[in-house]
Coordinates of C-alpha atoms in Angstrom, one line a residue:
M25 CA 0.1 -10.7 31.6
K26 CA -2.9 -8.4 31.5
I27 CA -4.3 -7.3 28.2
L28 CA -7.5 -4.7 27.7
I29 CA -8.2 -4.3 23.9
C30 CA -10.1 -1.3 22.7
C31 CA -12.2 -1.1 19.4
N32 CA -15.3 1.1 18.5
V33 CA -17.5 -2.0 17.6
Y34 CA -17.5 -5.7 18.3
P35 CA -19.0 -8.7 17.5
P36 CA -21.2 -10.5 17.3
N37 CA -23.2 -7.1 17.4
F38 CA -21.3 -5.7 14.2
I39 CA -19.0 -7.5 12.2
G40 CA -16.3 -5.9 9.8
G41 CA -13.0 -6.9 9.2
A42 CA -10.9 -5.0 12.0
E43 CA -13.8 -5.9 15.0
L44 CA -13.0 -9.9 13.3
I45 CA -9.1 -9.1 13.9
A46 CA -9.6 -7.6 17.1
H47 CA -11.7 -10.5 18.5
Q48 CA -9.4 -13.3 16.7
Q49 CA -6.5 -11.5 18.2
A50 CA -8.1 -11.5 22.0
L51 CA -9.0 -15.0 21.7
A52 CA -5.4 -16.3 20.5
L53 CA -3.7 -14.1 23.1
T54 CA -6.2 -15.9 25.7
K55 CA -5.4 -19.2 24.1
L56 CA -1.8 -18.6 25.3
G57 CA -2.7 -18.1 28.3
H58 CA -3.1 -14.4 28.9
E59 CA -6.1 -12.5 30.4
V60 CA -7.9 -10.1 27.6
Q61 CA -11.0 -7.8 28.4
I62 CA -12.7 -6.2 25.5
F63 CA -13.9 -2.4 25.8
T64 CA -16.3 -1.6 23.0
G65 CA -19.0 1.0 21.8
D66 CA -22.2 -0.5 21.0
T67 CA -25.1 0.5 18.7
Q68 CA -27.2 -2.7 19.1
V69 CA -27.8 -2.8 23.2
A70 CA -30.3 -1.9 25.2
G71 CA -30.4 0.7 27.3
E72 CA -30.2 4.8 27.2
R73 CA -27.4 6.4 25.7
Y74 CA -23.4 6.0 27.5
S75 CA -25.2 3.2 29.5
Y76 CA -23.1 0.9 30.4
H77 CA -22.8 -3.0 30.9
E78 CA -20.2 -5.9 31.1
E79 CA -20.9 -9.7 29.3
L80 CA -19.9 -12.8 28.3
Y81 CA -18.9 -13.5 24.5
E82 CA -17.0 -16.6 23.6
N83 CA -15.7 -16.6 27.4
L84 CA -13.8 -12.8 26.8
K85 CA -15.4 -10.4 29.2
V86 CA -16.9 -7.6 27.2
H87 CA -17.2 -3.9 28.8
R88 CA -19.9 -1.9 26.1
V89 CA -21.1 1.4 26.3
R90 CA -24.1 2.2 24.6
L91 CA -23.7 4.9 21.7
I92 CA -26.0 5.7 18.9
N93 CA -25.6 6.1 15.2
I94 CA -24.5 10.1 15.6
D95 CA -21.8 9.1 17.8
Y96 CA -19.9 7.0 15.1
D97 CA -20.6 10.4 12.5
P98 CA -18.0 11.8 10.9
N99 CA -20.5 15.3 10.5
Y100 CA -20.7 15.0 14.6
I101 CA -18.2 14.9 17.3
C102 CA -17.7 11.2 16.9
F103 CA -14.3 11.0 18.3
S104 CA -14.8 12.8 21.8
H105 CA -17.1 11.5 24.4
Q106 CA -16.3 12.2 28.2
E107 CA -18.9 9.9 29.4
V108 CA -17.0 6.9 27.5
E109 CA -13.5 8.3 29.1
K110 CA -15.3 7.5 32.6
Y111 CA -16.0 4.0 32.0
F112 CA -12.6 3.4 30.2
I113 CA -10.9 5.3 33.2
Q114 CA -12.8 2.8 35.8
L115 CA -12.3 -0.6 34.1
S116 CA -8.4 0.6 33.6
R117 CA -7.8 1.1 37.2
K118 CA -9.5 -1.7 38.1
F119 CA -8.7 -4.2 35.6
C120 CA -5.0 -3.0 35.8
P121 CA -3.8 -3.8 32.2
D122 CA -0.5 -4.4 31.3
I123 CA -1.1 -3.5 27.8
I124 CA -3.8 -1.9 26.5
H125 CA -4.1 -2.3 22.5
F126 CA -6.1 -0.1 20.9
H127 CA -7.9 -0.6 17.2
N128 CA -10.3 1.6 15.5
I129 CA -11.7 3.9 18.1
I130 CA -13.7 6.3 16.5
G131 CA -17.0 6.7 18.4
L132 CA -15.2 5.7 21.5
S133 CA -13.2 8.6 22.0
V134 CA -9.5 9.4 20.7
T135 CA -8.7 11.0 23.8
I136 CA -8.5 7.8 26.0
L137 CA -5.4 7.2 24.1
R138 CA -4.0 9.9 26.0
I139 CA -5.6 8.8 29.1
A140 CA -3.9 5.4 29.1
K141 CA -0.5 7.2 29.0
E142 CA -1.4 9.2 32.1
L143 CA -2.6 5.9 33.7
N144 CA 1.3 4.9 32.7
I145 CA 0.3 1.8 30.9
K146 CA 1.7 0.8 27.5
T147 CA -0.2 1.4 24.5
I148 CA -0.4 -0.3 21.1
L149 CA -2.4 0.9 17.9
T150 CA -3.5 -1.3 15.3
L151 CA -4.4 0.7 11.7
H152 CA -6.9 -0.6 10.0
D153 CA -7.5 2.3 7.6
Y154 CA -7.3 6.2 7.9
W155 CA -8.7 7.6 10.3
G156 CA -5.8 9.0 12.2
F157 CA -5.6 12.0 9.9
C158 CA -8.6 11.5 7.5
L159 CA -12.6 12.3 8.7
K160 CA -13.8 10.1 5.7
N161 CA -11.5 7.0 7.2
T162 CA -10.7 6.4 3.1
M163 CA -8.7 9.3 1.7
M164 CA -11.0 9.6 -0.8
K165 CA -12.5 12.9 -2.0
R166 CA -15.3 11.6 -4.3
E167 CA -15.7 8.6 -6.3
K168 CA -12.6 7.4 -8.0
I169 CA -11.2 10.5 -6.7
T170 CA -8.4 9.8 -4.1
C171 CA -6.9 12.8 -1.7
G172 CA -3.1 13.4 -2.6
D173 CA -2.9 15.7 0.8
Y174 CA -4.1 14.7 4.6
S175 CA -4.1 18.6 5.3
R176 CA -6.6 19.3 3.1
C177 CA -9.8 18.2 5.2
E178 CA -11.6 21.7 4.8
E179 CA -12.2 20.6 1.0
C180 CA -14.5 18.1 2.0
Q181 CA -15.9 19.0 5.3
S182 CA -14.9 22.7 6.7
V183 CA -16.6 22.6 9.6
I184 CA -18.0 19.7 12.1
N185 CA -21.8 20.5 12.8
D186 CA -22.3 18.8 16.2
G187 CA -25.7 19.3 16.3
M188 CA -25.1 22.6 19.0
N189 CA -24.2 24.8 16.0
R190 CA -20.9 24.8 17.6
H191 CA -19.4 24.9 13.5
I192 CA -16.0 23.7 14.7
P193 CA -13.6 24.6 12.2
I194 CA -11.9 21.1 10.8
R195 CA -8.8 21.9 11.4
L196 CA -9.5 21.4 15.2
R197 CA -10.0 18.0 14.6
Q198 CA -7.0 17.4 12.9
N199 CA -4.8 19.2 15.6
Y200 CA -6.8 17.0 18.1
F201 CA -5.9 13.7 16.1
K202 CA -2.0 15.0 16.0
L203 CA -2.0 15.5 19.9
M204 CA -3.7 12.3 21.2
I205 CA -1.9 9.7 18.3
D206 CA 1.4 10.8 19.5
Q207 CA 0.9 9.5 23.0
V208 CA 0.6 5.7 21.3
D209 CA 3.9 3.8 22.2
F210 CA 4.1 1.3 19.1
F211 CA 1.8 1.6 15.8
I212 CA 1.2 -1.8 14.1
S213 CA 0.1 -1.6 10.5
P214 CA -0.8 -4.8 8.5
S215 CA 0.6 -3.0 5.5
Q216 CA 3.4 -1.3 4.1
F217 CA 1.6 0.9 2.0
L218 CA -0.6 1.8 5.0
A219 CA 2.5 2.6 7.4
E220 CA 3.9 4.7 4.9
M221 CA 0.8 7.0 4.5
Y222 CA 1.0 7.4 8.4
L223 CA 4.5 8.2 8.2
A224 CA 4.3 10.6 5.7
A225 CA 1.5 12.1 7.8
G226 CA 4.0 12.3 11.0
I227 CA 3.9 9.1 13.0
N228 CA 7.6 8.6 13.8
K229 CA 9.2 5.4 12.0
E230 CA 11.0 3.9 14.8
R231 CA 7.6 3.3 16.6
M232 CA 6.0 1.7 13.2
N233 CA 5.5 -2.1 13.5
I234 CA 4.5 -4.1 9.8
I235 CA 2.6 -7.4 11.4
W236 CA 0.1 -9.1 8.9
N237 CA -3.3 -9.7 10.1
G238 CA -3.6 -13.5 11.3
I239 CA -6.2 -15.8 9.9
D240 CA -8.0 -19.1 11.4
F241 CA -5.5 -21.4 8.6
D242 CA -7.5 -24.3 9.7
Y243 CA -10.8 -22.9 9.4
F244 CA -10.6 -21.8 5.9
D245 CA -8.4 -24.6 4.9
A246 CA -11.1 -27.5 5.5
I247 CA -13.8 -25.5 3.0
K248 CA -14.4 -27.9 0.1
K249 CA -15.6 -26.2 -3.1
K250 CA -19.1 -27.5 -4.5
S251 CA -19.1 -28.0 -7.9
H252 CA -21.3 -26.1 -10.4
N253 CA -21.3 -27.6 -13.8
N254 CA -19.2 -25.5 -16.0
I255 CA -20.0 -22.1 -14.6
V256 CA -17.3 -20.0 -12.9
R257 CA -18.3 -18.0 -9.6
F258 CA -16.7 -15.0 -9.0
S259 CA -17.6 -13.5 -5.5
F260 CA -17.2 -10.1 -3.6
F261 CA -17.8 -10.2 0.2
G262 CA -17.7 -7.1 1.8
Y263 CA -19.5 -3.5 2.6
F264 CA -21.8 -2.5 -0.5
G265 CA -20.3 1.2 -0.1
R266 CA -19.1 3.2 -3.4
H267 CA -15.3 2.8 -2.4
K268 CA -15.3 -0.7 -2.8
G269 CA -15.9 -0.9 -6.6
V270 CA -18.7 -2.9 -7.1
A271 CA -20.3 -0.8 -9.8
T272 CA -16.8 -2.1 -11.9
L273 CA -17.5 -5.4 -11.1
I274 CA -20.9 -5.1 -12.5
D275 CA -20.0 -2.8 -15.4
A276 CA -17.5 -5.5 -16.6
L277 CA -20.1 -7.9 -17.2
L278 CA -20.7 -6.3 -20.6
Y279 CA -17.4 -6.8 -21.8
L280 CA -17.0 -10.6 -20.9
K281 CA -16.5 -12.8 -23.7
N282 CA -17.5 -15.4 -21.6
Q283 CA -20.8 -13.8 -20.0
H284 CA -22.5 -17.4 -20.4
C285 CA -21.0 -19.4 -18.1
V286 CA -20.1 -17.0 -15.2
Q287 CA -22.3 -16.4 -12.1
I288 CA -21.4 -13.5 -9.4
N289 CA -21.9 -13.6 -5.7
L290 CA -22.6 -10.1 -3.8
I291 CA -21.5 -11.3 -0.2
G292 CA -23.1 -8.2 2.2
D293 CA -25.3 -5.2 2.3
G294 CA -24.7 -1.5 2.7
D295 CA -26.3 1.6 1.1
E296 CA -25.5 1.0 -2.8
K297 CA -27.5 -1.9 -2.9
L298 CA -30.1 -0.6 -4.4
S299 CA -28.4 1.3 -7.2
Y300 CA -26.5 -1.8 -7.6
I301 CA -29.7 -3.5 -8.6
D302 CA -30.4 -0.4 -10.6
Q303 CA -26.9 -0.9 -12.7
L304 CA -27.5 -4.5 -13.2
N305 CA -31.2 -4.0 -14.8
K306 CA -29.7 -1.4 -17.1
N307 CA -27.1 -3.7 -18.6
N308 CA -29.4 -6.8 -18.4
C309 CA -27.3 -8.6 -16.3
A310 CA -29.4 -9.3 -13.6
N311 CA -29.5 -12.8 -14.2
L312 CA -25.5 -13.3 -13.8
V313 CA -26.0 -12.1 -10.2
K314 CA -26.8 -13.5 -6.6
F315 CA -27.2 -11.3 -3.6
W316 CA -26.6 -13.6 -0.5
G317 CA -26.7 -10.8 1.7
K318 CA -25.2 -10.0 5.3
L319 CA -23.9 -13.3 6.8
N320 CA -22.5 -14.4 9.7
N321 CA -18.8 -16.2 10.3
N322 CA -20.5 -19.8 10.1
Q323 CA -22.3 -18.8 6.8
V324 CA -19.3 -17.3 4.7
Y325 CA -18.0 -21.0 5.0
K326 CA -20.9 -22.0 2.9
A327 CA -19.9 -18.6 0.5
Y328 CA -16.8 -19.5 0.1
A329 CA -17.5 -23.1 -0.7
E330 CA -19.6 -21.6 -3.7
T331 CA -16.3 -18.8 -4.8
D332 CA -14.1 -19.9 -7.7
V333 CA -12.3 -16.9 -7.6
L334 CA -12.3 -13.9 -5.2
V335 CA -13.0 -10.1 -6.6
L336 CA -12.3 -7.2 -4.7
P337 CA -12.4 -4.4 -7.2
S338 CA -11.7 -1.1 -4.5
I339 CA -11.1 1.8 -5.9
W340 CA -9.9 3.3 -2.6
R341 CA -6.4 2.2 -0.9
E342 CA -7.4 -0.4 0.8
N343 CA -5.4 -2.1 3.8
Q344 CA -5.4 -5.4 4.2
P345 CA -8.8 -6.6 3.6
V346 CA -9.6 -9.9 5.5
S347 CA -11.7 -11.1 2.5
I348 CA -8.4 -11.7 0.2
T349 CA -6.7 -13.6 3.2
E350 CA -9.8 -15.6 4.0
A351 CA -9.8 -16.9 0.4
M352 CA -6.4 -17.2 0.0
T353 CA -6.3 -19.4 2.8
A354 CA -9.5 -21.5 1.3
G355 CA -7.3 -22.0 -2.1
I356 CA -9.7 -19.3 -4.1
P357 CA -7.1 -17.2 -6.2
P358 CA -8.5 -13.1 -5.7
I359 CA -8.6 -10.8 -8.8
V360 CA -7.6 -7.5 -6.8
S361 CA -7.2 -3.6 -7.9
N362 CA -3.9 -2.0 -7.9
M363 CA -5.1 0.0 -4.8
G364 CA -3.4 0.6 -1.2
G365 CA -1.7 -2.5 0.0
M366 CA -3.5 -4.9 -1.8
P367 CA -0.9 -5.6 -4.2
E368 CA 1.7 -6.4 -1.3
I369 CA -0.3 -9.9 -0.7
V370 CA -1.4 -11.0 -4.1
E371 CA 1.2 -11.9 -6.6
D372 CA 0.0 -10.6 -9.9
G373 CA 0.7 -14.3 -12.1
K374 CA 1.2 -16.3 -8.8
T375 CA -1.2 -16.2 -6.1
G376 CA -3.9 -14.5 -8.0
L377 CA -4.4 -11.2 -10.7
I378 CA -4.3 -7.5 -10.3
F379 CA -6.3 -5.1 -12.5
E380 CA -6.3 -1.3 -13.2
A381 CA -9.0 0.2 -10.5
G382 CA -11.7 1.6 -11.9
S383 CA -11.3 0.0 -15.3
S384 CA -14.4 -2.4 -15.8
Q385 CA -12.4 -3.5 -19.1
D386 CA -9.3 -4.6 -17.8
L387 CA -11.4 -6.5 -14.9
A388 CA -13.2 -8.6 -17.7
E389 CA -10.0 -9.1 -19.4
K390 CA -8.5 -11.0 -16.1
M391 CA -12.1 -12.4 -15.1
D392 CA -12.1 -14.2 -19.3
F393 CA -8.2 -15.3 -18.4
L394 CA -9.2 -17.5 -15.6
I395 CA -12.4 -18.7 -17.2
D396 CA -10.1 -19.6 -19.9
H397 CA -7.5 -21.1 -17.6
P398 CA -9.2 -23.3 -15.3
E399 CA -5.8 -25.3 -14.5
L400 CA -4.6 -22.0 -13.5
R401 CA -7.3 -20.8 -11.2
Q402 CA -6.2 -24.2 -9.5
T403 CA -2.4 -23.3 -9.4
Y404 CA -2.7 -19.5 -8.4
G405 CA -5.1 -21.1 -5.6
R406 CA -2.3 -23.6 -4.2
A407 CA 0.0 -21.1 -4.5
A408 CA -2.1 -18.2 -2.2
K409 CA -2.6 -21.0 0.2
E410 CA 1.0 -21.6 1.0
K411 CA 1.5 -18.1 1.1
M412 CA -1.4 -17.9 4.4
R413 CA -0.3 -21.2 5.8
N414 CA 1.9 -19.2 8.5
N415 CA -0.2 -16.4 8.9
T416 CA -2.3 -18.0 11.3
F417 CA -3.8 -16.4 14.4
E418 CA -1.2 -17.8 16.8
N419 CA 1.8 -16.8 15.2
Q420 CA 0.3 -13.5 15.2
A421 CA -0.3 -13.3 18.9
R422 CA 3.3 -14.5 19.5
K423 CA 4.4 -11.4 17.6
L424 CA 2.2 -9.2 19.5
L425 CA 3.5 -10.3 22.4
A426 CA 7.2 -9.7 21.5
L427 CA 6.1 -6.1 20.8
Y428 CA 4.5 -6.0 24.3
K429 CA 7.4 -6.8 25.8
S430 CA 9.9 -4.5 24.1
D431 CA 10.8 -1.1 25.5
P432 CA 9.5 2.4 23.5
P433 CA 12.1 4.4 21.6
T434 CA 14.0 6.4 24.2
Y435 CA 13.7 9.6 22.0
Y436 CA 11.2 11.1 19.4
K437 CA 10.1 14.5 18.5
S438 CA 6.9 14.4 20.4
I439 CA 4.1 16.9 19.3
N440 CA 3.6 17.6 23.1
S441 CA 6.6 19.8 22.3
C442 CA 4.6 22.2 19.9
T443 CA 2.4 25.1 21.0
L444 CA -1.0 24.2 22.2
I445 CA -4.0 26.4 22.4
L446 CA -7.2 25.7 24.2
C447 CA -10.1 27.0 22.5
V448 CA -12.9 27.3 25.0
G449 CA -16.6 28.4 24.0
H450 CA -20.4 26.8 23.2
C451 CA -19.9 27.7 19.9
F452 CA -17.0 28.7 17.1
D453 CA -17.6 32.2 16.0
S454 CA -17.4 32.9 12.6
K455 CA -14.5 35.9 13.3
C456 CA -12.1 33.1 14.9
S457 CA -12.9 30.8 11.8
T458 CA -11.9 33.3 9.7
A459 CA -8.6 34.1 12.0
L460 CA -7.9 30.8 11.9
K461 CA -7.2 30.6 8.1
L462 CA -5.5 34.0 8.3
L463 CA -3.2 32.7 10.7
P464 CA -0.5 31.2 8.1
Y465 CA 0.0 34.7 6.7
Y466 CA 1.1 35.8 10.5
L467 CA 2.7 33.1 11.5
D468 CA 5.7 31.4 10.1
Y469 CA 5.5 27.5 9.3
N470 CA 7.8 26.5 12.4
S471 CA 5.7 28.3 14.8
S472 CA 2.5 27.1 13.8
P473 CA 0.3 26.1 17.0
L474 CA -2.0 23.2 17.5
L475 CA -5.5 24.3 18.7
V476 CA -7.7 22.0 20.1
M477 CA -11.9 22.9 22.0
A478 CA -10.8 22.4 25.8
D479 CA -13.4 20.1 26.8
W480 CA -11.4 17.4 24.3
V481 CA -8.4 17.0 26.1
T482 CA -7.4 16.2 29.7
E483 CA -6.5 18.5 32.6
Q484 CA -3.4 17.3 32.8
Q485 CA -3.1 18.5 28.8
Y486 CA -4.1 21.8 30.4
K487 CA -0.4 22.4 31.6
Q488 CA 0.8 22.2 28.0
A489 CA -1.2 24.8 26.9
T490 CA 0.3 28.5 26.1
L491 CA -3.4 30.3 25.6
I492 CA -6.8 30.5 26.6
W493 CA -8.8 31.5 23.3
I494 CA -12.7 32.1 24.1
V495 CA -14.1 31.9 20.9
D496 CA -17.7 32.1 21.7
P497 CA -18.8 36.1 22.3
K498 CA -21.5 35.1 24.6
I499 CA -19.4 32.7 27.5
S500 CA -20.0 33.5 30.6
I501 CA -17.1 34.2 33.4
N502 CA -18.4 31.1 35.2
D503 CA -17.8 28.9 32.3
I504 CA -14.2 29.9 32.7
Q505 CA -13.3 30.1 35.4
K506 CA -12.1 26.5 35.9
F507 CA -9.2 27.6 33.8
F508 CA -8.0 30.5 36.0
W509 CA -5.9 27.8 38.1
L510 CA -3.6 27.9 35.0
E511 CA -2.7 31.3 34.8
L512 CA -2.2 31.7 31.4
P513 CA -3.4 34.5 29.2
F514 CA -6.7 34.9 27.9
L515 CA -7.8 36.1 24.4
V516 CA -11.1 37.4 24.6
P517 CA -14.0 39.2 22.2
E518 CA -14.6 42.7 22.4
E519 CA -18.0 42.4 22.8
N520 CA -17.8 40.2 25.8
K521 CA -17.8 43.8 28.2
N522 CA -17.6 41.1 31.1
L523 CA -14.1 39.5 30.0
V524 CA -12.8 42.3 28.6
N525 CA -12.9 44.1 32.3
L526 CA -10.8 41.2 33.6
C527 CA -8.7 41.5 30.9
C528 CA -8.4 45.4 31.6
V529 CA -8.6 45.0 35.6
G530 CA -6.7 41.5 35.9
K531 CA -3.8 42.3 33.2
F532 CA -4.6 38.5 32.1
G533 CA -4.8 38.7 28.4
L534 CA -5.6 40.5 25.3
Y535 CA -8.9 40.8 23.7
Y536 CA -10.1 41.3 19.8
N537 CA -12.5 43.2 17.5
D538 CA -11.9 41.3 14.6
E539 CA -10.1 38.6 13.0
H540 CA -7.2 40.5 12.2
E541 CA -6.4 41.4 15.3
A542 CA -7.2 37.5 16.9
A543 CA -4.5 36.4 14.4
A544 CA -2.3 39.5 15.4
C545 CA -2.7 38.7 19.3
I546 CA -2.2 35.0 18.6
R547 CA 0.9 36.2 16.5
Y548 CA 2.6 38.0 19.8
F549 CA 1.4 35.6 22.3
L550 CA 3.4 32.8 20.5
R551 CA 6.4 35.2 20.0
E552 CA 6.6 36.4 23.8
K553 CA 6.4 32.7 25.0
I554 CA 9.2 32.1 22.1
K555 CA 11.2 34.8 24.0

């Protein structure tokens, strides 16, 4: 079987949980006799933006597209790059994969989900976080405040400021993601919690599958701990971001009864490092903490060897963090917050301990408990390792292969049955943005259309559209000629006299003077379509 794995970044130039999982899956599938190649973006390789090159990494052929930081920035259009799509099409036609397995693809182009469908290739998407419906990926509105309604993205970011002053309303991003993600044949979630979040966001249940992330059991099982006198070493592995809750761990040091026999290892790097140092100095706890920096895979082995307890104090709803499965396989008991999918893997009082997210006092109590009960650290560690014993990458790959060979559900309510409106323009006029907010007052819930920028979708998807809405009053006739063949009605701004004349003479649409007229015209077109 030929398998193409797609993810937005890939080792060795970027190492995170999702990327490591994608790489280990590729190795395991290759070991089982399948031909695997990788398609990925990269900010570390040399060359101009969108340049392309191939390389071998651990005997896997990797196809890398040179991207820059703003290509991954949620403030910009980090989800649609036509240059990336061209390379994806070329590779798909040349390699002719039987399966395309997607992981996180923000930074590449979400449109490649649709392109794979048009190429008649079966698609799988592994979910690692909430990027499918949350522009922050974390479902956090701000520190310690989680989002309870994925449809209210405008409260976090009302428009996409893409560097060209287009000011595209965030609703179009939401609609675009719904349109594209619906193209996937099967979804994989490592945790039941993450799966339920996507089901609530509209993913079809029949296409959802729970498959745990695998682990290199032999590698982490072989880790031998180094003794450290009577010091108990608590380690955090991960990105130094607010959502990871390291500030909770630092404040917990103030409440520890056994502060004299504790060492905290912080393994990683990120934006919050300086704030951690400042917090430690204010708490007079800097002498208890060792910063290891960002480690590669080989160095991680050494860090686990000097870890007695893993601490993951996240204040966001984690999926299935790699650091937990690695630590458990190494026989290291974890203390984790009661967020997301972590309680599914850590059994409180059996393979580790669970504390109230954001509560430094509760975390300190759990840390003191394991300091006072060294025998339980051993008992929990053994149980944790046993729980992970059969969760190898090889076993995970076999589960993936079984899914690859399955037939997708024959029926589900497709997003393609919804009304699609193509928005065209070099910018998004403020009147049009206001008209979007007025639409709920002009339409009932069941007739609410999907609105996307026309340059985000494929030409085949143009055929699904009901209306072309010109959202830029300064656009020229030449810019919209490519849509004439669709023979769809146009909705144009009154101040563009050339387009208004076309409407009057050619009778190919309506024009609007203000936001209420625009919303009323959309209602008219939708009702005419229903009739």
